[in-house]
Amino acid sequence: AQKVTQAQTEISVVEKEDVTLDCVYETRDTTYYLFWYKQPPSGELVFLIRRNSFDEQNEISGRYSWNFQKSTSSFNFTITASQVVDSAVYFCALSGLSGGYQKVTFGTGTKLQVIP
Amino acid sequence: GAVVSQHPSRVICKSGTSVKIECRSLDFQATTMFWYRQFPKQSLMLMATSNEGSKATYEQGVEKDKFLINHASLTLSTLTVTSAHPEDSSFYICSARGRGVMEAFFGQGTRLTVV
């Protein structure tokens, strides 16, 4: 069984602050993929990143960075110098080998509000 | 990223009627399409997975006779909510994935309101 936990339901930060969104996952698969998606108020899901379970290197893309720690089964997402446009719901997700990578399990999402 | 177009974005229908939602991959061939349902302030729940040319695989608890899924071509999948009831009101969102590609790209979603 797969499970993704995003303990933070809602976070509010003031613009330009850094913010970290937590994601903890559970899976019996040794091979799996982790994802982050952004869902702005308009509703569509925007793909942000995919990480293979064998690749524990952290990644930085502009103001976004991701910290993958296999030892703690966490895949946290940090936004540096947050902006109002970052306001959205962010979902962490997992897809494992046992499901043929077909089934993606989503966390419950973290709603981020960036206050100007 | 690849483009997935979902239509309509919003629909209001009367109780007892059926409504069809389309999901199209515009610039790639979608060998697999997924349909999700999202209740307000909740996560996405997978309803079914469909591979082109074959019957959809439904998740436990999803009524296949109520939520008809057709994936007739590599660029189009449809979800038909039959005999809709107010409790079917929700946000439905599709995603599509090409052969050998791990990322699934999402449509814009459809907000269904049954009155």
XYZ file of N, CA, C and O in Angstrom, chain A residues 1-5 23-34 51-54 68-70 72-75 93-101 103-105:
160
model
N 0.840 -1.190 0.000
C 0.000 0.000 0.000
C 0.881 1.249 0.000
O 1.977 1.244 0.531
N 0.368 2.265 -0.611
C 1.099 3.516 -0.685
C 0.353 4.570 0.125
O -0.874 4.585 0.157
N 1.116 5.430 0.712
C 0.506 6.507 1.478
C 1.386 7.733 1.422
O 2.614 7.620 1.505
N 0.772 8.887 1.261
C 1.514 10.139 1.265
C 0.877 11.060 2.303
O -0.333 11.271 2.279
N 1.688 11.579 3.174
C 1.179 12.429 4.242
C 1.754 13.833 4.111
O 2.971 14.016 4.086
N 6.522 16.558 3.148
C 5.891 15.392 2.541
C 6.577 14.149 3.080
O 7.800 14.017 2.978
N 5.797 13.261 3.640
C 6.310 11.984 4.125
C 5.530 10.886 3.425
O 4.315 10.972 3.283
N 6.235 9.862 2.994
C 5.553 8.826 2.221
C 5.819 7.447 2.804
O 6.776 7.243 3.560
N 4.957 6.518 2.422
C 5.118 5.116 2.797
C 4.891 4.273 1.548
O 3.934 4.472 0.813
N 5.772 3.330 1.353
C 5.595 2.391 0.258
C 6.417 1.144 0.523
O 7.472 1.220 1.159
N 5.957 0.030 0.005
C 6.734 -1.207 0.108
C 7.619 -1.398 -1.112
O 8.461 -2.282 -1.135
N 7.390 -0.584 -2.107
C 8.198 -0.684 -3.320
C 9.611 -0.179 -3.059
O 9.804 0.796 -2.327
N 10.563 -0.820 -3.684
C 11.941 -0.333 -3.591
C 12.225 0.645 -4.717
O 13.166 1.421 -4.651
N 11.388 0.577 -5.730
C 11.504 1.514 -6.853
C 10.217 2.297 -6.957
O 9.141 1.714 -7.074
N 10.334 3.580 -6.933
C 9.138 4.418 -6.974
C 9.522 5.815 -7.439
O 10.698 6.171 -7.533
N 8.493 6.580 -7.755
C 8.686 7.960 -8.153
C 7.895 8.864 -7.208
O 6.806 8.516 -6.765
N 8.469 9.998 -6.957
C 7.808 11.016 -6.143
C 7.581 12.258 -7.002
O 8.410 12.584 -7.874
N 10.920 12.698 -9.055
C 12.178 12.196 -8.495
C 12.117 10.683 -8.416
O 11.185 10.119 -7.858
N 13.131 10.042 -8.944
C 13.263 8.587 -8.887
C 13.818 8.193 -7.526
O 14.675 8.893 -6.973
N 13.366 7.084 -7.003
C 13.791 6.650 -5.666
C 15.283 6.378 -5.567
O 15.842 6.336 -4.471
N 15.927 6.180 -6.694
C 17.356 5.919 -6.655
C 18.185 7.198 -6.723
O 19.412 7.160 -6.589
N 15.170 15.351 -0.869
C 14.720 13.967 -0.816
C 15.592 13.228 0.191
O 16.809 13.121 0.003
N 14.981 12.718 1.238
C 15.702 11.976 2.268
C 15.068 10.595 2.381
O 14.030 10.422 3.025
N 15.710 9.640 1.763
C 15.156 8.290 1.770
C 15.128 7.707 3.176
O 14.233 6.945 3.529
N 14.417 9.033 5.906
C 13.242 9.459 6.673
C 11.975 9.440 5.828
O 10.925 9.908 6.265
N 12.091 8.891 4.617
C 10.941 8.818 3.695
C 10.271 10.176 3.536
O 9.054 10.329 3.668
N 11.102 11.157 3.284
C 10.551 12.502 3.131
C 11.005 13.123 1.813
O 12.091 12.829 1.309
N 10.175 13.962 1.297
C 10.463 14.656 0.033
C 9.899 16.065 0.179
O 8.822 16.380 -0.305
N 3.021 13.483 -4.349
C 2.414 12.250 -4.842
C 3.470 11.171 -5.029
O 4.666 11.458 -5.146
N 3.010 9.925 -5.080
C 3.908 8.764 -5.151
C 3.364 7.750 -6.145
O 2.157 7.488 -6.194
N 4.246 7.166 -6.904
C 3.862 6.118 -7.844
C 4.901 5.013 -7.761
O 6.097 5.275 -7.896
N 4.445 3.782 -7.511
C 5.376 2.699 -7.273
C 5.389 1.613 -8.327
O 4.448 1.454 -9.107
N 6.459 0.839 -8.308
C 6.649 -0.228 -9.283
C 5.561 -1.277 -9.195
O 5.108 -1.792 -10.212
N 5.111 -1.584 -7.990
C 4.135 -2.658 -7.830
C 2.828 -2.352 -8.546
O 2.079 -3.265 -8.908
N 2.558 -1.073 -8.765
C 1.359 -0.701 -9.504
C 1.670 -0.383 -10.947
O 0.843 0.237 -11.634
N 2.844 -0.811 -11.380
C 3.246 -0.517 -12.752
C 3.396 0.970 -13.008
O 3.310 1.420 -14.146
N 3.584 1.698 -11.931
C 3.682 3.151 -11.994
C 2.408 3.777 -12.545
O 2.398 4.929 -12.966
N -0.695 3.816 -10.830
C -1.485 4.466 -9.796
C -0.649 5.492 -9.056
O 0.406 5.186 -8.520
N -1.141 6.705 -9.059
C -0.466 7.785 -8.346
C -1.275 8.089 -7.089
O -2.470 8.382 -7.178
N -0.625 8.003 -5.970
C -1.277 8.313 -4.699
C -0.908 9.726 -4.292
O 0.279 10.056 -4.183
